[in-house]
Tab-separated table of C-alpha atoms in Angstrom:
chain	number	residue	atom	x	y	z
A	1	MET	CA	7.845	-31.111	47.407
A	2	ALA	CA	5.506	-29.243	44.302
A	3	GLU	CA	2.215	-30.641	45.420
A	4	GLN	CA	3.171	-29.826	49.112
A	5	TYR	CA	3.612	-26.327	47.831
A	6	GLY	CA	0.779	-26.303	44.985
A	7	ILE	CA	3.386	-25.104	42.467
A	8	ALA	CA	2.516	-26.212	39.198
A	9	GLY	CA	2.540	-25.245	35.706
A	10	GLY	CA	4.156	-26.466	32.046
A	11	THR	CA	5.790	-23.477	31.354
A	12	ALA	CA	8.381	-21.046	32.764
A	13	ARG	CA	6.035	-18.265	32.844
A	14	GLU	CA	3.129	-20.621	34.646
A	15	ILE	CA	5.814	-22.134	37.091
A	16	SER	CA	6.767	-18.480	38.051
A	17	ALA	CA	3.007	-17.341	38.239
A	18	SER	CA	2.257	-20.183	40.299
A	19	VAL	CA	4.533	-19.732	42.848
A	20	GLU	CA	3.651	-15.941	42.899
A	21	SER	CA	0.403	-17.099	43.713
A	22	ARG	CA	1.392	-19.207	46.781
A	23	VAL	CA	3.497	-16.276	47.854
A	24	SER	CA	0.714	-14.031	47.757
A	25	ASP	CA	-1.947	-16.339	49.627
A	26	GLY	CA	0.629	-17.378	52.336
A	27	THR	CA	1.496	-20.941	51.342
A	28	LEU	CA	4.954	-19.429	50.870
A	29	ARG	CA	6.018	-17.631	53.335
A	30	PRO	CA	9.556	-15.205	53.478
A	31	GLY	CA	12.263	-17.366	53.923
A	32	ALA	CA	10.829	-20.668	52.955
A	33	SER	CA	12.322	-22.593	50.508
A	34	LEU	CA	11.621	-23.884	46.717
A	35	PRO	CA	12.371	-27.245	45.804
A	36	PRO	CA	15.903	-27.752	43.993
A	37	VAL	CA	15.759	-27.199	40.137
A	38	ARG	CA	15.830	-30.741	39.213
A	39	ARG	CA	13.574	-31.907	41.373
A	40	LEU	CA	10.921	-29.687	40.804
A	41	ALA	CA	11.465	-30.312	37.092
A	42	GLU	CA	11.366	-33.810	37.598
A	43	GLU	CA	7.917	-33.758	39.712
A	44	LEU	CA	6.137	-31.077	37.119
A	45	GLY	CA	7.282	-33.194	34.472
A	46	VAL	CA	9.251	-29.977	32.249
A	47	SER	CA	12.873	-29.746	31.634
A	48	ALA	CA	15.137	-28.599	34.235
A	49	GLY	CA	15.885	-25.283	32.396
A	50	THR	CA	11.945	-24.520	32.137
A	51	VAL	CA	12.196	-24.302	35.954
A	52	ALA	CA	15.641	-22.533	35.871
A	53	ALA	CA	14.110	-20.261	33.799
A	54	ALA	CA	10.859	-19.718	36.201
A	55	TYR	CA	13.083	-19.498	38.752
A	56	LYS	CA	15.399	-16.391	37.237
A	57	GLU	CA	11.995	-14.906	36.653
A	58	LEU	CA	10.875	-14.797	40.156
A	59	ARG	CA	14.572	-13.510	41.206
A	60	GLY	CA	14.010	-10.299	38.711
A	61	ARG	CA	10.758	-9.747	40.278
A	62	GLY	CA	12.258	-9.714	43.979
A	63	VAL	CA	9.900	-12.410	44.835
A	64	VAL	CA	12.668	-15.086	45.316
A	65	VAL	CA	16.660	-14.995	46.359
A	66	THR	CA	19.324	-17.387	45.651
A	67	LEU	CA	21.469	-18.103	48.754
A	68	GLY	CA	24.171	-20.136	47.322
A	69	ARG	CA	24.066	-23.722	49.002
A	70	GLY	CA	21.214	-22.472	50.926
A	71	GLY	CA	19.149	-22.496	47.717
A	72	THR	CA	16.217	-20.541	46.356
A	73	VAL	CA	13.838	-18.743	49.220
A	74	VAL	CA	11.106	-16.674	49.347
A	75	ALA	CA	12.273	-12.972	49.734
A	76	SER	CA	12.160	-11.285	53.374
A	77	ALA	CA	9.905	-8.834	51.480
A	78	PRO	CA	8.485	-9.827	48.296
A	79	VAL	CA	7.471	-7.555	45.730
A	80	VAL	CA	6.735	-7.898	42.163
A	81	THR	CA	8.563	-5.463	39.499
A	82	SER	CA	7.647	-4.795	35.897
A	83	ARG	CA	10.054	-5.818	33.477
A	84	ARG	CA	11.003	-2.284	31.841
A	85	PRO	CA	12.641	-2.196	28.351
A	86	PRO	CA	16.474	-1.707	28.041
A	87	LYS	CA	17.323	2.194	27.261
A	88	VAL	CA	18.054	2.960	23.527
A	89	PRO	CA	21.550	2.983	23.003
A	90	GLU	CA	23.052	6.577	21.430
A	91	GLY	CA	23.080	6.861	17.765
A	92	LEU	CA	20.110	3.974	16.860
A	93	ARG	CA	16.762	4.481	15.215
A	94	ASP	CA	13.934	3.398	18.088
A	95	LEU	CA	11.822	1.174	16.539
A	96	ALA	CA	10.944	-0.487	19.893
A	97	GLY	CA	8.339	1.473	21.896
A	98	GLY	CA	5.432	1.152	20.624
A	99	HIS	CA	4.621	4.961	21.385
A	100	PRO	CA	2.574	7.299	18.590
A	101	ASP	CA	4.342	9.869	16.552
A	102	PRO	CA	4.713	13.234	18.717
A	103	ALA	CA	3.982	15.164	15.136
A	104	CYS	CA	0.491	13.498	15.244
A	105	LEU	CA	-0.534	14.460	18.463
A	106	PRO	CA	-2.108	17.764	19.139
A	107	VAL	CA	-0.218	20.167	21.687
A	108	LEU	CA	-2.411	19.336	25.303
A	109	THR	CA	-3.720	23.203	26.582
A	110	PRO	CA	-4.758	22.487	30.132
A	111	PRO	CA	-7.743	24.777	30.991
A	112	ALA	CA	-7.210	28.207	32.161
A	113	SER	CA	-9.126	28.451	34.936
A	114	VAL	CA	-10.446	25.747	37.560
A	115	GLY	CA	-12.551	26.975	40.061
A	116	PRO	CA	-12.154	25.577	43.729
A	117	VAL	CA	-14.732	22.857	44.890
A	118	SER	CA	-16.298	22.528	48.602
A	119	GLY	CA	-14.823	19.174	49.677
A	120	SER	CA	-14.263	17.011	47.031
A	121	HIS	CA	-15.679	15.082	43.469
A	122	ARG	CA	-17.050	11.864	45.089
A	123	ALA	CA	-20.320	12.706	45.137
A	124	ALA	CA	-20.001	13.987	41.264
A	125	PRO	CA	-16.767	12.218	39.978
A	126	ARG	CA	-17.407	12.529	36.542
A	127	PHE	CA	-17.463	15.769	34.670
A	128	ALA	CA	-20.791	15.921	32.672
A	129	VAL	CA	-19.528	16.981	29.453
A	130	LEU	CA	-16.833	14.173	29.134
A	131	GLU	CA	-19.306	11.836	30.036
A	132	ASP	CA	-21.594	12.749	27.518
A	133	ALA	CA	-19.090	12.978	24.970
A	134	VAL	CA	-17.951	9.391	26.282
A	135	ARG	CA	-21.144	7.808	25.626
A	136	ALA	CA	-21.607	9.179	22.107
A	137	TRP	CA	-18.062	7.448	21.761
A	138	PHE	CA	-18.866	4.247	22.765
A	139	ALA	CA	-22.654	4.445	21.194
A	140	ARG	CA	-20.789	5.436	17.337
A	141	ASP	CA	-19.224	1.662	17.670
A	142	GLY	CA	-22.175	0.106	18.889
A	143	VAL	CA	-20.872	-0.078	22.510
A	144	PRO	CA	-23.736	-0.314	25.059
A	145	THR	CA	-23.547	2.957	27.141
A	146	GLY	CA	-26.114	2.545	29.781
A	147	SER	CA	-23.144	2.139	32.520
A	148	VAL	CA	-19.774	4.462	31.791
A	149	THR	CA	-17.074	5.410	33.933
A	150	PHE	CA	-13.568	6.866	34.143
A	151	ALA	CA	-10.075	5.452	35.248
A	152	HIS	CA	-6.175	6.656	35.496
A	153	GLY	CA	-5.592	4.658	32.062
A	154	ALA	CA	-6.154	1.312	31.088
A	155	LEU	CA	-4.168	-0.621	33.035
A	156	ASP	CA	-5.360	0.906	35.985
A	157	CYS	CA	-8.925	0.247	34.978
A	158	ILE	CA	-7.919	-3.263	33.781
A	159	ALA	CA	-6.376	-4.171	37.175
A	160	ARG	CA	-9.263	-2.600	39.453
A	161	LEU	CA	-11.469	-4.676	37.459
A	162	LEU	CA	-9.933	-8.210	37.522
A	163	SER	CA	-8.840	-7.348	41.439
A	164	THR	CA	-12.360	-6.786	42.336
A	165	GLU	CA	-13.576	-9.891	40.113
A	166	LEU	CA	-11.177	-12.729	41.385
A	167	LYS	CA	-9.081	-13.975	43.735
A	168	PRO	CA	-5.330	-14.939	43.799
A	169	GLY	CA	-4.888	-18.163	42.400
A	170	ASP	CA	-7.725	-17.426	40.025
A	171	ALA	CA	-6.710	-17.821	36.072
A	172	VAL	CA	-7.252	-15.293	33.324
A	173	ALA	CA	-7.296	-15.922	29.689
A	174	VAL	CA	-4.571	-13.518	27.965
A	175	GLU	CA	-3.432	-13.332	24.224
A	176	ASP	CA	-0.584	-14.995	23.235
A	177	PRO	CA	1.366	-13.093	21.934
A	178	GLY	CA	0.226	-9.925	24.085
A	179	PHE	CA	0.497	-6.674	25.478
A	180	HIS	CA	3.862	-6.974	28.046
A	181	HIS	CA	2.419	-4.670	30.261
A	182	LEU	CA	-0.862	-7.154	31.005
A	183	LEU	CA	1.202	-10.012	30.745
A	184	ASP	CA	3.351	-8.604	33.791
A	185	LEU	CA	-0.281	-7.200	35.604
A	186	VAL	CA	-1.634	-10.696	35.925
A	187	PRO	CA	0.668	-12.543	37.923
A	188	ALA	CA	1.408	-9.494	39.928
A	189	LEU	CA	-2.278	-9.446	40.955
A	190	GLY	CA	-1.764	-13.151	42.310
A	191	LEU	CA	-3.681	-14.503	39.086
A	192	ARG	CA	-2.814	-17.438	36.770
A	193	MET	CA	-2.207	-16.599	32.995
A	194	LEU	CA	-4.311	-19.032	30.352
A	195	PRO	CA	-2.412	-18.059	26.873
A	196	VAL	CA	-4.689	-18.010	24.145
A	197	THR	CA	-3.247	-18.178	20.595
A	198	VAL	CA	-4.112	-15.266	17.972
A	199	ASP	CA	-3.714	-14.643	14.523
A	200	ASP	CA	-4.283	-11.783	12.244
A	201	ASP	CA	-8.228	-12.283	13.086
A	202	GLY	CA	-7.529	-11.874	16.870
A	203	LEU	CA	-8.323	-14.835	19.654
A	204	ARG	CA	-8.551	-18.242	18.269
A	205	PRO	CA	-11.728	-19.820	19.359
A	206	GLU	CA	-10.451	-23.124	19.673
A	207	GLY	CA	-7.924	-21.903	22.210
A	208	LEU	CA	-10.592	-19.451	23.574
A	209	ARG	CA	-12.743	-22.414	24.663
A	210	THR	CA	-9.660	-24.523	26.075
A	211	ALA	CA	-8.551	-21.641	28.327
A	212	LEU	CA	-12.088	-21.350	29.729
A	213	ARG	CA	-12.379	-25.166	29.969
A	214	ALA	CA	-9.302	-24.875	32.306
A	215	GLY	CA	-10.773	-22.384	34.442
A	216	ALA	CA	-10.604	-19.151	33.385
A	217	ARG	CA	-12.656	-16.337	35.071
A	218	ALA	CA	-11.915	-13.307	32.939
A	219	LEU	CA	-10.640	-12.666	29.647
A	220	VAL	CA	-8.790	-9.618	28.418
A	221	CYS	CA	-8.479	-8.988	24.760
A	222	SER	CA	-8.049	-5.861	22.127
A	223	PRO	CA	-10.508	-6.304	19.570
A	224	ARG	CA	-7.904	-3.837	17.137
A	225	GLY	CA	-4.796	-2.589	17.249
A	226	GLN	CA	-3.619	-5.631	19.103
A	227	SER	CA	-0.257	-5.754	20.644
A	228	PRO	CA	2.240	-7.029	19.262
A	229	LEU	CA	0.590	-8.495	16.876
A	230	GLY	CA	-1.570	-5.829	15.135
A	231	ALA	CA	-4.591	-8.102	15.083
A	232	ARG	CA	-7.986	-6.724	14.685
A	233	PHE	CA	-11.942	-8.752	15.244
A	234	THR	CA	-13.586	-9.340	11.595
A	235	PRO	CA	-17.067	-9.931	11.848
A	236	ALA	CA	-17.022	-13.753	11.304
A	237	ARG	CA	-14.236	-14.132	14.269
A	238	ARG	CA	-16.249	-12.352	16.426
A	239	ASP	CA	-19.122	-14.346	16.012
A	240	GLU	CA	-17.257	-17.328	16.732
A	241	LEU	CA	-15.772	-16.037	19.932
A	242	LEU	CA	-19.161	-14.999	20.993
A	243	ALA	CA	-20.497	-18.106	20.257
A	244	VAL	CA	-17.991	-19.944	22.512
A	245	LEU	CA	-18.130	-17.373	25.636
A	246	ARG	CA	-22.249	-17.990	25.637
A	247	ASP	CA	-21.359	-20.949	26.830
A	248	PHE	CA	-19.538	-19.719	30.021
A	249	PRO	CA	-21.834	-16.857	31.233
A	250	ASP	CA	-20.068	-15.949	34.218
A	251	VAL	CA	-16.908	-15.050	32.606
A	252	LEU	CA	-16.000	-11.350	32.576
A	253	VAL	CA	-15.099	-10.102	28.961
A	254	VAL	CA	-12.549	-7.344	29.221
A	255	GLU	CA	-11.722	-5.779	25.888
A	256	ASP	CA	-8.967	-3.169	25.731
A	257	ASP	CA	-9.761	-0.869	22.959
A	258	HIS	CA	-6.673	1.621	23.708
A	259	ASN	CA	-5.821	2.138	19.591
A	260	ALA	CA	-9.540	3.102	19.262
A	261	GLU	CA	-9.026	6.668	16.820
A	262	ILE	CA	-5.941	5.093	15.001
A	263	ALA	CA	-6.018	1.381	14.824
A	264	GLY	CA	-6.894	1.405	10.904
A	265	ALA	CA	-9.713	-0.794	11.355
A	266	ASP	CA	-13.571	-1.079	12.255
A	267	ALA	CA	-14.700	-1.366	15.500
A	268	VAL	CA	-15.770	-5.046	15.592
A	269	THR	CA	-16.515	-5.668	19.280
A	270	LEU	CA	-17.089	-8.568	22.085
A	271	ALA	CA	-19.246	-5.333	23.766
A	272	SER	CA	-21.764	-5.295	21.372
A	273	GLY	CA	-22.673	-9.140	21.543
A	274	GLY	CA	-25.056	-9.055	24.777
A	275	LEU	CA	-22.872	-10.615	26.953
A	276	PRO	CA	-24.123	-10.739	30.314
A	277	ARG	CA	-20.382	-9.921	32.025
A	278	TRP	CA	-18.587	-7.557	29.821
A	279	ALA	CA	-16.446	-4.266	29.799
A	280	GLN	CA	-14.271	-2.223	26.994
A	281	VAL	CA	-12.098	-0.049	27.975
A	282	ARG	CA	-10.758	3.210	25.323
A	283	THR	CA	-7.912	5.717	26.733
A	284	VAL	CA	-6.442	8.843	24.360
A	285	SER	CA	-2.938	7.838	24.971
A	286	LYS	CA	-2.144	7.064	21.795
A	287	HIS	CA	-4.371	10.166	19.430
A	288	LEU	CA	-4.080	12.936	21.951
A	289	GLY	CA	-1.207	12.412	24.576
A	290	ILE	CA	0.454	9.557	26.411
A	291	ASP	CA	0.743	12.352	29.635
A	292	LEU	CA	-3.170	12.109	29.339
A	293	ARG	CA	-3.758	9.285	31.894
A	294	TRP	CA	-7.436	8.882	31.457
A	295	ALA	CA	-9.376	6.074	30.558
A	296	ALA	CA	-12.928	5.588	29.834
A	297	LEU	CA	-14.946	2.589	30.833
A	298	ALA	CA	-18.237	1.346	29.447
A	299	CYS	CA	-19.683	-2.196	31.157
A	300	ASP	CA	-22.528	-3.866	32.756
A	301	PRO	CA	-24.112	-2.836	35.530
A	302	ALA	CA	-22.811	-5.243	38.137
A	303	THR	CA	-18.939	-4.399	37.050
A	304	LEU	CA	-19.554	-0.694	37.252
A	305	ALA	CA	-20.612	-0.892	40.568
A	306	ARG	CA	-17.668	-3.045	41.830
A	307	HIS	CA	-15.174	-0.679	39.860
A	308	ASP	CA	-16.502	2.502	41.424
A	309	GLY	CA	-16.828	0.738	44.631
A	310	ARG	CA	-13.033	-0.035	44.734
A	311	MET	CA	-12.211	3.695	42.942
A	312	LEU	CA	-14.221	5.190	45.844
A	313	LEU	CA	-11.940	3.447	48.172
A	314	THR	CA	-8.382	4.693	46.963
A	315	SER	CA	-8.339	7.520	44.757
A	316	GLY	CA	-12.058	8.385	44.245
A	317	TRP	CA	-12.007	10.147	41.074
A	318	VAL	CA	-9.974	10.970	38.115
A	319	SER	CA	-9.038	14.644	38.556
A	320	HIS	CA	-11.810	17.117	36.966
A	321	ILE	CA	-8.559	19.236	35.394
A	322	LEU	CA	-7.488	16.351	33.394
A	323	GLN	CA	-11.166	15.583	32.891
A	324	VAL	CA	-11.821	19.485	31.070
A	325	THR	CA	-8.480	18.872	29.415
A	326	VAL	CA	-9.698	15.967	27.652
A	327	ALA	CA	-13.431	17.221	26.779
A	328	ASP	CA	-12.012	20.118	25.294
A	329	LEU	CA	-9.566	18.300	22.934
A	330	LEU	CA	-12.891	15.940	22.038
A	331	ALA	CA	-14.604	18.712	21.004
A	332	ASP	CA	-12.248	20.623	18.818
A	333	PRO	CA	-12.721	20.337	15.295
A	334	ALA	CA	-9.118	20.831	14.709
A	335	VAL	CA	-7.961	17.977	16.978
A	336	THR	CA	-10.286	15.431	14.815
A	337	ARG	CA	-8.850	16.076	12.076
A	338	LEU	CA	-5.429	15.720	13.349
A	339	VAL	CA	-6.522	12.237	14.680
A	340	ALA	CA	-7.851	11.537	11.440
A	341	ASP	CA	-4.869	12.346	9.441
A	342	ALA	CA	-2.864	10.075	11.945
A	343	SER	CA	-4.849	7.370	11.508
A	344	ARG	CA	-4.217	7.398	7.681
A	345	THR	CA	-0.266	7.794	8.495
A	346	TYR	CA	-0.260	4.991	10.859
A	347	THR	CA	-1.878	3.006	8.103
A	348	THR	CA	0.467	4.161	5.363
A	349	ARG	CA	3.658	3.528	7.222
A	350	ARG	CA	2.437	0.215	8.404
A	351	ASP	CA	1.833	-1.403	5.519
A	352	ALA	CA	4.993	0.194	3.798
A	353	LEU	CA	7.144	-1.809	5.937
A	354	ARG	CA	4.938	-5.064	5.488
A	355	ALA	CA	5.314	-4.089	1.638
A	356	ALA	CA	8.766	-4.133	1.961
A	357	LEU	CA	9.384	-7.491	3.897
A	358	GLU	CA	7.301	-8.751	1.526
A	359	GLU	CA	9.437	-8.226	-1.492
A	360	HIS	CA	12.278	-9.715	0.195
A	361	GLY	CA	9.786	-12.721	1.089
A	362	ILE	CA	9.762	-11.867	4.863
A	363	ALA	CA	5.771	-12.907	5.978
A	364	SER	CA	4.700	-10.486	8.684
A	365	HIS	CA	1.347	-9.431	10.963
A	366	GLY	CA	-0.075	-6.140	11.375
A	367	ALA	CA	-3.318	-5.632	10.155
A	368	SER	CA	-3.964	-2.585	12.456
A	369	GLY	CA	-2.462	-0.747	14.843
A	370	LEU	CA	1.449	0.736	15.637
A	371	ASN	CA	3.046	-2.405	15.325
A	372	VAL	CA	4.623	-4.900	12.564
A	373	TRP	CA	5.237	-8.293	13.936
A	374	VAL	CA	8.024	-11.038	12.058
A	375	PRO	CA	8.149	-14.230	12.971
A	376	VAL	CA	11.735	-15.518	13.204
A	377	ARG	CA	13.614	-18.247	14.494
A	378	ASP	CA	16.269	-16.553	16.861
A	379	GLU	CA	15.230	-13.184	18.233
A	380	SER	CA	18.076	-12.482	19.998
A	381	ALA	CA	20.194	-13.107	16.956
A	382	VAL	CA	17.947	-10.872	14.663
A	383	VAL	CA	17.757	-8.314	16.978
A	384	ASN	CA	21.142	-7.650	17.378
A	385	ALA	CA	22.141	-8.360	13.973
A	386	LEU	CA	19.804	-5.145	13.529
A	387	ARG	CA	21.478	-3.098	16.305
A	388	THR	CA	24.715	-3.549	14.105
A	389	ARG	CA	22.914	-1.743	11.113
A	390	GLY	CA	21.544	0.846	13.308
A	391	TRP	CA	18.170	-0.192	14.190
A	392	TRP	CA	16.543	-0.910	17.767
A	393	THR	CA	13.666	-3.199	17.745
A	394	ALA	CA	12.086	-5.074	20.292
A	395	ALA	CA	12.741	-8.896	20.830
A	396	GLY	CA	9.383	-10.912	21.057
A	397	THR	CA	10.278	-12.512	24.198
A	398	ARG	CA	8.798	-9.814	26.336
A	399	PHE	CA	5.250	-10.243	24.613
A	400	ARG	CA	4.981	-13.939	24.474
A	401	ILE	CA	4.043	-16.638	26.652
A	402	ALA	CA	3.950	-20.154	24.602
A	403	SER	CA	4.161	-18.660	20.864
A	404	PRO	CA	6.402	-18.765	18.347
A	405	PRO	CA	9.285	-16.169	18.663
A	406	GLY	CA	9.264	-12.915	16.663
A	407	VAL	CA	10.271	-9.615	16.372
A	408	ARG	CA	8.286	-6.131	16.956
A	409	VAL	CA	8.643	-3.315	14.931
A	410	THR	CA	6.896	-0.264	15.934
A	411	THR	CA	5.998	1.866	12.524
A	412	ALA	CA	4.427	4.857	13.755
A	413	THR	CA	7.409	7.149	12.978
A	414	LEU	CA	8.865	4.958	10.652
A	415	THR	CA	8.564	6.714	6.906
A	416	PRO	CA	8.131	4.408	3.591
A	417	GLU	CA	11.842	5.485	2.631
A	418	GLU	CA	13.259	4.079	6.047
A	419	SER	CA	10.946	0.977	5.404
A	420	THR	CA	12.767	-0.086	2.217
A	421	LEU	CA	16.216	0.110	4.001
A	422	LEU	CA	14.849	-1.706	6.947
A	423	ALA	CA	13.379	-4.281	5.080
A	424	ALA	CA	16.776	-4.971	2.984
A	425	ASP	CA	18.803	-5.244	6.582
A	426	PHE	CA	15.973	-7.531	8.073
A	427	ALA	CA	16.741	-9.670	5.107
A	428	ASP	CA	20.341	-9.906	6.062
A	429	ALA	CA	19.857	-10.227	9.404
A	430	LEU	CA	17.654	-13.086	8.792
A	431	ALA	CA	20.253	-14.799	6.074
A	432	GLU	CA	22.929	-14.653	9.145
A	433	SER	CA	20.849	-16.255	11.329
A	434	GLN	CA	19.764	-18.874	8.984
A	435	ALA	CA	23.004	-19.329	8.360
A	436	VAL	CA	24.050	-19.988	11.902
A	437	TYR	CA	21.175	-22.534	12.592
A	438	GLY	CA	21.769	-24.235	9.444
A	439	GLY	CA	18.543	-23.605	7.060
């Protein structure tokens, strides 16, 4: 049955992604029955719980429905839905969102007036002043600037890159743990995910090679401020990864440098390594404002042509009103000083929590960015225990494929004094969890 329908995978996420791919390419049509849980588990050599978890995820996405004794079937109009975080209960300190501190953001001032144009901006989609600023922004960090363009945010850009480069069923190498919205996006595009383990220095080279040998046609990663682990590339790790990638010249390498200005880490990028197929995406959402749905893209010429060709057929261009707003912010010396102060503030807050946790003997990760990742044995037990103490944190399951469990704490608004209290409560929560599991 699994072979007949092309269902494969060894984890719940891989199995669900495989089913979605078969739905996307028409192999599994609306109303088609999926194999019973135990039968599919036997055929794939996994536990029944793994298949049950895959089916549960597919139901949550609206891809399949369960008809009681009628079994699990493809929905009449299958859709893919992104998992939204639960609403923060009233009275809890929210440390789960991954958002910047509003006090560290400038006040947005749209241009007072924008003159009308004849026709559309399709012939000149990029505001010249902003394009010059973007080239300088990338060049500052050694990223080639021969081909640059704009998009409506990082995920919009990455989705367009992957959808023009790959076809349904192709595989993408992704960080594990990684950005939860990307982990939702890839299967939504009908693509498979191949997880690559991440440590404090970024992607593990041996894991990347394994994923590329398994057929990954693209890689999406973050060079710094990685969510949720806070990893950042070191020069040594960057060189190791480039050595691996040079054996796979047809793979598109996409770097998401969304935290470029506030990551608290130097720019060490794969984009500067002379790869034949590459792209780096940068946004301003984290340091200028979350409502600025704009991204800059530097890439090789072929990737630029494919990205802009697809955009021309859809939205056409990014609003020039938005572009002028961003250009004005980038040119404002007061905003530049505010962003520099914000970067130092975020580093201080992140380091304060890690130091407080260390005093209680609690290991953590967070070399850059806005979050701290704390490995735990039982995510639910720790998150619930912290909730009873007034803290709202993010269980790591949203960010993981095959990596060990953990809890993500956003430190963007967390003061050093609060870090001391949180670390003590974290230690108590871990003790309660360990007592339950006897160790």
